[in-house]
PDB file of C-alpha atoms in Angstrom:
ATOM      1  CA  MET A 177     -12.742 -16.491  34.524  1.00 68.00           C
ATOM      2  CA  LEU A 178      -9.514 -14.929  34.413  1.00 82.00           C
ATOM      3  CA  LEU A 179      -9.277 -11.544  32.644  1.00 81.00           C
ATOM      4  CA  PRO A 180      -7.101 -12.500  29.614  1.00 82.00           C
ATOM      5  CA  GLU A 181      -9.687 -15.487  28.784  1.00 80.00           C
ATOM      6  CA  LEU A 182     -12.319 -13.018  29.169  1.00 77.00           C
ATOM      7  CA  GLN A 183     -10.970 -10.391  27.052  1.00 77.00           C
ATOM      8  CA  ARG A 184     -10.218 -12.919  24.301  1.00 77.00           C
ATOM      9  CA  ARG A 185     -13.548 -14.592  24.457  1.00 77.00           C
ATOM     10  CA  PHE A 186     -14.988 -10.924  23.978  1.00 76.00           C
ATOM     11  CA  GLY A 187     -12.950 -10.490  20.890  1.00 76.00           C
ATOM     12  CA  THR A 188     -13.882 -13.323  19.327  1.00 77.00           C
ATOM     13  CA  SER A 189     -17.680 -12.743  19.983  1.00 77.00           C
ATOM     14  CA  LEU A 190     -17.275  -9.401  18.365  1.00 78.00           C
ATOM     15  CA  LEU A 191     -16.108 -11.012  15.389  1.00 78.00           C
ATOM     16  CA  GLY A 192     -18.982 -13.372  15.534  1.00 71.00           C
ATOM     17  CA  ARG A 193     -16.959 -16.612  16.179  1.00 60.00           C
ATOM     18  CA  GLU A 194     -17.996 -17.435  19.670  1.00 61.00           C
ATOM     19  CA  ALA A 195     -21.048 -16.956  21.922  1.00 52.00           C
ATOM     20  CA  GLY A 196     -21.970 -17.301  25.593  1.00 57.00           C
ATOM     21  CA  ILE A 197     -19.577 -14.322  26.863  1.00 61.00           C
ATOM     22  CA  PRO A 198     -20.718 -13.172  30.429  1.00 59.00           C
ATOM     23  CA  VAL A 199     -21.929  -9.704  29.308  1.00 63.00           C
ATOM     24  CA  ARG A 200     -23.689  -8.214  32.252  1.00 66.00           C
ATOM     25  CA  SER A 201     -27.488  -7.251  31.675  1.00 62.00           C
ATOM     26  CA  ASN A 202     -28.707  -3.740  32.449  1.00 66.00           C
ATOM     27  CA  GLY A 203     -31.632  -2.763  30.596  1.00 67.00           C
ATOM     28  CA  LEU A 204     -30.660  -4.504  27.387  1.00 70.00           C
ATOM     29  CA  SER A 205     -29.892  -8.321  27.241  1.00 72.00           C
ATOM     30  CA  ALA A 206     -26.352  -9.602  27.158  1.00 68.00           C
ATOM     31  CA  VAL A 207     -27.059 -10.538  23.362  1.00 72.00           C
ATOM     32  CA  ARG A 208     -27.968  -6.978  22.596  1.00 76.00           C
ATOM     33  CA  ARG A 209     -25.397  -5.260  24.623  1.00 74.00           C
ATOM     34  CA  LEU A 210     -22.799  -7.366  22.607  1.00 78.00           C
ATOM     35  CA  GLN A 211     -24.592  -6.424  19.047  1.00 80.00           C
ATOM     36  CA  VAL A 212     -23.786  -2.862  19.786  1.00 80.00           C
ATOM     37  CA  TYR A 213     -20.144  -3.315  20.465  1.00 80.00           C
ATOM     38  CA  ARG A 214     -20.042  -5.471  17.171  1.00 83.00           C
ATOM     39  CA  ASN A 215     -21.959  -2.997  15.159  1.00 85.00           C
ATOM     40  CA  ASN A 216     -19.726  -0.143  16.268  1.00 85.00           C
ATOM     41  CA  MET A 217     -16.510  -1.989  15.594  1.00 85.00           C
ATOM     42  CA  ARG A 218     -17.894  -3.157  12.214  1.00 86.00           C
ATOM     43  CA  ILE A 219     -18.788   0.367  11.248  1.00 90.00           C
ATOM     44  CA  ASN A 220     -15.449   2.074  12.438  1.00 89.00           C
ATOM     45  CA  LEU A 221     -13.299  -0.771  10.544  1.00 91.00           C
ATOM     46  CA  THR A 222     -15.280  -0.550   7.358  1.00 93.00           C
ATOM     47  CA  GLU A 223     -15.041   3.025   7.569  1.00 94.00           C
ATOM     48  CA  ALA A 224     -11.190   2.914   8.098  1.00 94.00           C
ATOM     49  CA  LEU A 225     -11.111   0.302   5.012  1.00 97.00           C
ATOM     50  CA  SER A 226     -13.310   2.719   3.018  1.00 96.00           C
ATOM     51  CA  ALA A 227     -10.871   5.658   3.527  1.00 95.00           C
ATOM     52  CA  VAL A 228      -7.897   3.885   2.735  1.00 97.00           C
ATOM     53  CA  TYR A 229      -9.418   2.077  -0.682  1.00 98.00           C
ATOM     54  CA  PRO A 230     -11.751   4.536  -2.202  1.00 97.00           C
ATOM     55  CA  VAL A 231     -10.670   3.165  -5.732  1.00 97.00           C
ATOM     56  CA  THR A 232     -11.405  -0.497  -4.915  1.00 98.00           C
ATOM     57  CA  ARG A 233     -15.001   0.724  -3.548  1.00 97.00           C
ATOM     58  CA  ARG A 234     -15.852   2.464  -6.586  1.00 95.00           C
ATOM     59  CA  LEU A 235     -14.838  -0.293  -8.655  1.00 95.00           C
ATOM     60  CA  VAL A 236     -17.332  -2.926  -6.811  1.00 97.00           C
ATOM     61  CA  GLY A 237     -19.858  -0.370  -5.343  1.00 96.00           C
ATOM     62  CA  GLU A 238     -20.860   0.413  -1.786  1.00 96.00           C
ATOM     63  CA  GLU A 239     -22.910  -3.192  -0.863  1.00 96.00           C
ATOM     64  CA  PHE A 240     -20.139  -5.445  -2.266  1.00 97.00           C
ATOM     65  CA  PHE A 241     -17.349  -3.509  -0.507  1.00 97.00           C
ATOM     66  CA  ALA A 242     -19.269  -3.428   2.849  1.00 95.00           C
ATOM     67  CA  ALA A 243     -19.616  -7.337   2.728  1.00 96.00           C
ATOM     68  CA  ALA A 244     -16.134  -7.835   1.629  1.00 97.00           C
ATOM     69  CA  GLY A 245     -14.752  -5.536   4.292  1.00 96.00           C
ATOM     70  CA  TRP A 246     -16.497  -7.547   7.260  1.00 92.00           C
ATOM     71  CA  SER A 247     -15.560 -10.707   5.502  1.00 95.00           C
ATOM     72  CA  CYS A 248     -11.885  -9.145   5.781  1.00 96.00           C
ATOM     73  CA  ILE A 249     -12.428  -7.732   9.552  1.00 92.00           C
ATOM     74  CA  GLN A 250     -13.417 -11.113  10.718  1.00 89.00           C
ATOM     75  CA  ALA A 251     -10.425 -12.898   8.922  1.00 91.00           C
ATOM     76  CA  TYR A 252      -7.811 -10.274   9.764  1.00 92.00           C
ATOM     77  CA  PRO A 253      -9.082  -8.443  13.111  1.00 87.00           C
ATOM     78  CA  SER A 254      -7.070  -5.244  14.114  1.00 85.00           C
ATOM     79  CA  HIS A 255      -3.933  -5.771  16.434  1.00 83.00           C
ATOM     80  CA  SER A 256      -3.362  -2.292  16.765  1.00 85.00           C
ATOM     81  CA  GLY A 257      -4.923   1.003  18.917  1.00 82.00           C
ATOM     82  CA  ASN A 258      -3.826   3.013  15.824  1.00 87.00           C
ATOM     83  CA  ILE A 259      -6.811   2.684  13.277  1.00 86.00           C
ATOM     84  CA  GLN A 260      -4.328   4.081  10.633  1.00 85.00           C
ATOM     85  CA  ASP A 261      -2.462   0.472  11.180  1.00 88.00           C
ATOM     86  CA  TYR A 262      -5.577  -1.536  10.063  1.00 93.00           C
ATOM     87  CA  GLY A 263      -6.274  -2.438   6.404  1.00 96.00           C
ATOM     88  CA  GLY A 264      -3.144  -3.889   5.129  1.00 96.00           C
ATOM     89  CA  ALA A 265      -4.254  -7.237   4.810  1.00 97.00           C
ATOM     90  CA  PHE A 266      -7.106  -6.015   2.645  1.00 98.00           C
ATOM     91  CA  PRO A 267      -5.172  -6.729  -0.657  1.00 98.00           C
ATOM     92  CA  ARG A 268      -4.285 -10.377   0.228  1.00 97.00           C
ATOM     93  CA  PHE A 269      -8.039 -10.994   1.332  1.00 98.00           C
ATOM     94  CA  LEU A 270      -9.201  -9.744  -2.073  1.00 98.00           C
ATOM     95  CA  ALA A 271      -6.977 -12.102  -3.864  1.00 97.00           C
ATOM     96  CA  SER A 272      -8.585 -15.141  -2.379  1.00 97.00           C
ATOM     97  CA  TYR A 273     -12.188 -13.642  -2.045  1.00 97.00           C
ATOM     98  CA  GLY A 274     -14.276 -15.781  -4.183  1.00 97.00           C
ATOM     99  CA  PRO A 275     -17.008 -13.110  -5.228  1.00 97.00           C
ATOM    100  CA  ALA A 276     -14.037 -10.953  -6.575  1.00 97.00           C
ATOM    101  CA  SER A 277     -12.656 -13.731  -8.686  1.00 96.00           C
ATOM    102  CA  SER A 278     -14.168 -11.987 -11.842  1.00 96.00           C
ATOM    103  CA  LEU A 279     -12.198  -9.155 -11.037  1.00 96.00           C
ATOM    104  CA  PRO A 280      -8.523 -10.041 -11.317  1.00 96.00           C
ATOM    105  CA  TYR A 281      -7.113  -6.705 -11.036  1.00 97.00           C
ATOM    106  CA  LEU A 282      -8.766  -5.716  -7.706  1.00 98.00           C
ATOM    107  CA  SER A 283      -6.353  -7.077  -5.383  1.00 98.00           C
ATOM    108  CA  ASP A 284      -3.668  -5.223  -7.114  1.00 98.00           C
ATOM    109  CA  VAL A 285      -5.380  -2.020  -7.301  1.00 98.00           C
ATOM    110  CA  ALA A 286      -6.215  -2.279  -3.529  1.00 98.00           C
ATOM    111  CA  ALA A 287      -2.433  -3.210  -2.819  1.00 98.00           C
ATOM    112  CA  LEU A 288      -1.641   0.106  -5.023  1.00 98.00           C
ATOM    113  CA  GLU A 289      -3.892   1.872  -2.452  1.00 98.00           C
ATOM    114  CA  TRP A 290      -2.190   0.644   0.785  1.00 98.00           C
ATOM    115  CA  ARG A 291       0.850   1.673  -0.895  1.00 97.00           C
ATOM    116  CA  ARG A 292      -0.213   4.934  -1.498  1.00 97.00           C
ATOM    117  CA  LEU A 293      -1.243   5.468   2.470  1.00 96.00           C
ATOM    118  CA  GLU A 294       2.077   4.015   3.611  1.00 95.00           C
ATOM    119  CA  THR A 295       3.968   6.790   1.455  1.00 96.00           C
ATOM    120  CA  ALA A 296       1.595   9.252   3.006  1.00 94.00           C
ATOM    121  CA  LEU A 297       2.446   8.281   6.411  1.00 93.00           C
ATOM    122  CA  ALA A 298       6.106   7.721   6.090  1.00 92.00           C
ATOM    123  CA  PRO A 299       8.314  10.188   8.180  1.00 90.00           C
ATOM    124  CA  PRO A 300       9.945  13.114   6.284  1.00 88.00           C
ATOM    125  CA  HIS A 301      13.283  13.130   4.607  1.00 89.00           C
ATOM    126  CA  ARG A 302      16.214  15.202   3.428  1.00 89.00           C
ATOM    127  CA  PRO A 303      17.359  15.702  -0.018  1.00 91.00           C
ATOM    128  CA  LEU A 304      20.376  13.985  -1.319  1.00 95.00           C
ATOM    129  CA  ASP A 305      23.639  16.151  -0.682  1.00 96.00           C
ATOM    130  CA  VAL A 306      24.715  16.500  -4.501  1.00 95.00           C
ATOM    131  CA  GLY A 307      27.813  18.227  -3.747  1.00 96.00           C
ATOM    132  CA  ALA A 308      28.994  15.776  -1.418  1.00 96.00           C
ATOM    133  CA  LEU A 309      28.220  13.129  -4.092  1.00 96.00           C
ATOM    134  CA  ALA A 310      30.111  15.090  -6.901  1.00 95.00           C
ATOM    135  CA  LYS A 311      33.382  14.774  -4.741  1.00 96.00           C
ATOM    136  CA  VAL A 312      33.250  10.997  -4.696  1.00 97.00           C
ATOM    137  CA  PRO A 313      36.086   9.764  -7.123  1.00 96.00           C
ATOM    138  CA  PRO A 314      35.033   8.178 -10.081  1.00 94.00           C
ATOM    139  CA  GLN A 315      36.615   5.080  -9.230  1.00 96.00           C
ATOM    140  CA  GLN A 316      34.558   4.551  -6.142  1.00 96.00           C
ATOM    141  CA  GLN A 317      31.197   5.727  -8.110  1.00 96.00           C
ATOM    142  CA  PRO A 318      30.475   2.021  -8.928  1.00 97.00           C
ATOM    143  CA  GLY A 319      30.668   0.835  -5.476  1.00 98.00           C
ATOM    144  CA  LEU A 320      28.195   3.151  -3.857  1.00 98.00           C
ATOM    145  CA  HIS A 321      25.179   2.305  -2.123  1.00 98.00           C
ATOM    146  CA  PHE A 322      22.096   4.662  -2.363  1.00 98.00           C
ATOM    147  CA  ARG A 323      19.148   5.365   0.476  1.00 96.00           C
ATOM    148  CA  LEU A 324      15.810   5.696  -0.595  1.00 96.00           C
ATOM    149  CA  GLN A 325      13.358   8.066   0.480  1.00 93.00           C
ATOM    150  CA  PRO A 326      11.321   6.512   3.366  1.00 93.00           C
ATOM    151  CA  THR A 327       8.162   7.494   1.664  1.00 92.00           C
ATOM    152  CA  VAL A 328       9.027   5.214  -1.299  1.00 96.00           C
ATOM    153  CA  ARG A 329       7.278   2.227  -2.365  1.00 96.00           C
ATOM    154  CA  ILE A 330       7.160   0.317  -5.548  1.00 97.00           C
ATOM    155  CA  PHE A 331       4.878  -2.141  -7.041  1.00 96.00           C
ATOM    156  CA  CYS A 332       4.614  -4.028 -10.264  1.00 97.00           C
ATOM    157  CA  SER A 333       1.530  -5.585 -11.665  1.00 98.00           C
ATOM    158  CA  PRO A 334       0.444  -7.555 -14.581  1.00 97.00           C
ATOM    159  CA  HIS A 335      -2.395  -5.420 -14.565  1.00 97.00           C
ATOM    160  CA  PRO A 336      -2.885  -1.277 -15.650  1.00 97.00           C
ATOM    161  CA  VAL A 337      -3.160  -0.660 -11.834  1.00 97.00           C
ATOM    162  CA  LEU A 338      -2.181   2.915 -12.247  1.00 97.00           C
ATOM    163  CA  SER A 339      -4.354   3.612 -15.415  1.00 95.00           C
ATOM    164  CA  ILE A 340      -7.415   2.119 -13.277  1.00 96.00           C
ATOM    165  CA  TRP A 341      -6.638   4.399 -10.516  1.00 96.00           C
ATOM    166  CA  GLU A 342      -6.443   7.292 -12.549  1.00 95.00           C
ATOM    167  CA  TYR A 343      -9.568   6.847 -14.546  1.00 94.00           C
ATOM    168  CA  CYS A 344     -11.247   6.394 -11.124  1.00 93.00           C
ATOM    169  CA  GLN A 345     -10.221   9.725 -10.212  1.00 92.00           C
ATOM    170  CA  SER A 346     -12.855  11.439 -12.540  1.00 85.00           C
ATOM    171  CA  ALA A 347     -16.603  11.673 -11.720  1.00 79.00           C
ATOM    172  CA  ALA A 348     -17.541  11.078 -15.088  1.00 76.00           C
ATOM    173  CA  PRO A 349     -14.986   9.607 -17.574  1.00 77.00           C
ATOM    174  CA  GLU A 350     -15.012  10.459 -20.885  1.00 70.00           C
ATOM    175  CA  SER A 351     -14.194   7.331 -22.367  1.00 78.00           C
ATOM    176  CA  ASP A 352     -14.024   3.576 -21.081  1.00 83.00           C
ATOM    177  CA  LEU A 353     -10.897   2.208 -19.679  1.00 83.00           C
ATOM    178  CA  ASP A 354      -9.337  -0.866 -21.355  1.00 86.00           C
ATOM    179  CA  ILE A 355      -8.660  -3.311 -18.501  1.00 89.00           C
ATOM    180  CA  ASP A 356      -6.604  -5.707 -20.811  1.00 89.00           C
ATOM    181  CA  ARG A 357      -4.034  -3.052 -21.406  1.00 91.00           C
ATOM    182  CA  PRO A 358      -0.226  -4.329 -20.321  1.00 94.00           C
ATOM    183  CA  GLY A 359       0.547  -4.255 -16.736  1.00 96.00           C
ATOM    184  CA  GLU A 360       2.221  -1.482 -15.232  1.00 98.00           C
ATOM    185  CA  CYS A 361       5.101  -0.894 -12.513  1.00 98.00           C
ATOM    186  CA  VAL A 362       4.519   2.296 -10.159  1.00 98.00           C
ATOM    187  CA  LEU A 363       6.461   4.595  -8.012  1.00 98.00           C
ATOM    188  CA  CYS A 364       5.052   6.130  -4.905  1.00 97.00           C
ATOM    189  CA  ALA A 365       6.653   8.987  -3.297  1.00 96.00           C
ATOM    190  CA  ARG A 366       6.056  12.279  -1.521  1.00 93.00           C
ATOM    191  CA  PRO A 367       8.677  14.662  -2.474  1.00 85.00           C
ATOM    192  CA  VAL A 368       7.005  17.509  -0.684  1.00 79.00           C
ATOM    193  CA  LEU A 369       3.701  17.303   0.982  1.00 79.00           C
ATOM    194  CA  ASP A 370       1.799  15.343  -1.676  1.00 89.00           C
ATOM    195  CA  VAL A 371       2.032  11.805  -2.645  1.00 95.00           C
ATOM    196  CA  ARG A 372       2.803  11.187  -6.232  1.00 95.00           C
ATOM    197  CA  MET A 373       2.774   8.326  -8.436  1.00 97.00           C
ATOM    198  CA  ARG A 374       4.048   7.785 -11.846  1.00 96.00           C
ATOM    199  CA  ARG A 375       4.965   4.749 -14.200  1.00 97.00           C
ATOM    200  CA  LEU A 376       8.378   2.909 -14.098  1.00 97.00           C
ATOM    201  CA  THR A 377       9.847   1.331 -17.093  1.00 97.00           C
ATOM    202  CA  PRO A 378      10.876  -2.517 -16.528  1.00 96.00           C
ATOM    203  CA  GLY A 379      14.571  -1.104 -16.391  1.00 97.00           C
ATOM    204  CA  GLU A 380      13.495   1.686 -13.669  1.00 97.00           C
ATOM    205  CA  TYR A 381      11.567  -0.804 -11.628  1.00 97.00           C
ATOM    206  CA  SER A 382      14.581  -3.169 -11.475  1.00 97.00           C
ATOM    207  CA  PHE A 383      17.265  -0.072 -10.785  1.00 98.00           C
ATOM    208  CA  LEU A 384      15.394   1.206  -8.181  1.00 97.00           C
ATOM    209  CA  GLY A 385      14.295  -2.001  -6.552  1.00 96.00           C
ATOM    210  CA  HIS A 386      18.100  -3.334  -6.515  1.00 97.00           C
ATOM    211  CA  LEU A 387      19.049  -0.046  -4.985  1.00 97.00           C
ATOM    212  CA  GLY A 388      16.336  -0.381  -2.481  1.00 95.00           C
ATOM    213  CA  ARG A 389      17.615  -3.626  -1.549  1.00 96.00           C
ATOM    214  CA  GLY A 390      20.974  -2.380  -0.632  1.00 96.00           C
ATOM    215  CA  GLY A 391      22.743  -3.259  -3.886  1.00 97.00           C
ATOM    216  CA  THR A 392      25.806  -1.131  -5.519  1.00 98.00           C
ATOM    217  CA  PHE A 393      25.104   1.317  -7.994  1.00 98.00           C
ATOM    218  CA  GLU A 394      27.212  -0.789 -10.698  1.00 98.00           C
ATOM    219  CA  ALA A 395      25.118  -4.051  -9.577  1.00 98.00           C
ATOM    220  CA  ALA A 396      21.697  -1.816 -10.032  1.00 98.00           C
ATOM    221  CA  CYS A 397      22.925  -0.494 -13.559  1.00 97.00           C
ATOM    222  CA  LEU A 398      23.488  -4.167 -14.769  1.00 97.00           C
ATOM    223  CA  LYS A 399      20.509  -5.527 -13.422  1.00 97.00           C
ATOM    224  CA  ALA A 400      18.254  -2.785 -15.147  1.00 98.00           C
ATOM    225  CA  LEU A 401      20.487  -3.106 -18.430  1.00 97.00           C
ATOM    226  CA  GLU A 402      19.531  -6.964 -18.411  1.00 97.00           C
ATOM    227  CA  THR A 403      15.861  -6.067 -17.959  1.00 96.00           C
ATOM    228  CA  GLU A 404      15.895  -2.989 -20.506  1.00 97.00           C
ATOM    229  CA  PRO A 405      18.477  -3.089 -22.809  1.00 97.00           C
ATOM    230  CA  ASP A 406      17.997   0.407 -23.800  1.00 96.00           C
ATOM    231  CA  PHE A 407      17.793   1.776 -20.151  1.00 97.00           C
ATOM    232  CA  ASP A 408      19.393   5.139 -19.895  1.00 96.00           C
ATOM    233  CA  VAL A 409      21.232   5.165 -16.790  1.00 96.00           C
ATOM    234  CA  GLN A 410      22.447   8.807 -16.651  1.00 95.00           C
ATOM    235  CA  GLN A 411      18.696  10.156 -17.236  1.00 96.00           C
ATOM    236  CA  SER A 412      17.109   7.917 -14.810  1.00 96.00           C
ATOM    237  CA  PHE A 413      19.566   8.421 -11.867  1.00 96.00           C
ATOM    238  CA  THR A 414      19.271  12.411 -12.550  1.00 95.00           C
ATOM    239  CA  ALA A 415      15.367  12.163 -12.593  1.00 94.00           C
ATOM    240  CA  LEU A 416      15.611  10.315  -9.126  1.00 95.00           C
ATOM    241  CA  VAL A 417      17.785  12.549  -7.675  1.00 95.00           C
ATOM    242  CA  GLN A 418      15.397  15.548  -8.719  1.00 93.00           C
ATOM    243  CA  GLU A 419      12.330  13.641  -7.377  1.00 92.00           C
ATOM    244  CA  GLU A 420      14.393  13.221  -4.307  1.00 93.00           C
ATOM    245  CA  ILE A 421      13.957   9.273  -4.357  1.00 95.00           C
ATOM    246  CA  LEU A 422      17.431   9.046  -3.415  1.00 96.00           C
ATOM    247  CA  THR A 423      18.275  10.952  -0.298  1.00 95.00           C
ATOM    248  CA  GLY A 424      21.806   9.461   0.906  1.00 95.00           C
ATOM    249  CA  PHE A 425      24.710   7.279  -0.262  1.00 97.00           C
ATOM    250  CA  TYR A 426      27.257   5.342   1.460  1.00 95.00           C
ATOM    251  CA  HIS A 427      30.310   3.103   0.465  1.00 91.00           C
TER     252      HIS A 427
END
């Protein structure tokens, strides 16, 4: 058997999809030796998921999370040697995972947790040069494009995902959480060292999303005002600069 084929069959066997891999017996049977590898892989990847998705785990409990994690590992095996890269498919997996169908918000909570990790691992940035921005002639300002902090992630859900995340930060919440509250749009960023998350109004979400996709300042303002007629452009822009969400600009 050629080495690539052996590696392929060994990998699929670890996921429980194929048997009959030629593993040399030496004290343990070939089946038992393969089980050792499989158990180690399962434990390590499940622990990786657990580290990334602590709120998701708390919402469903250890046993449910472990079962869902193993099913996800089998459906979406790792393709990277860096364990920090693993787990991005978990929210998508949960969205179609039958046993989680009674928790429609679960996959979106997981999606928020993954974006939080991406923000934590993103490269550092430099603040916006406010002095250079102030020198731009007024007639050129509507056509400016803005660069976002590389740590920025925005997410909008029909469920109160940030409220759920905040609720789960307390070991003993003082009151019950209303899952039926309106959906929330969330901004994840890392101005200094710690990841920060805050809610966005519909206008802010539209404004920031348009800038992030390369739209001009003028077009972003129009989109935001279409979404939220009372959107305060100056206040929101000032906040984004102060929070270091906007880090550069170009014509």
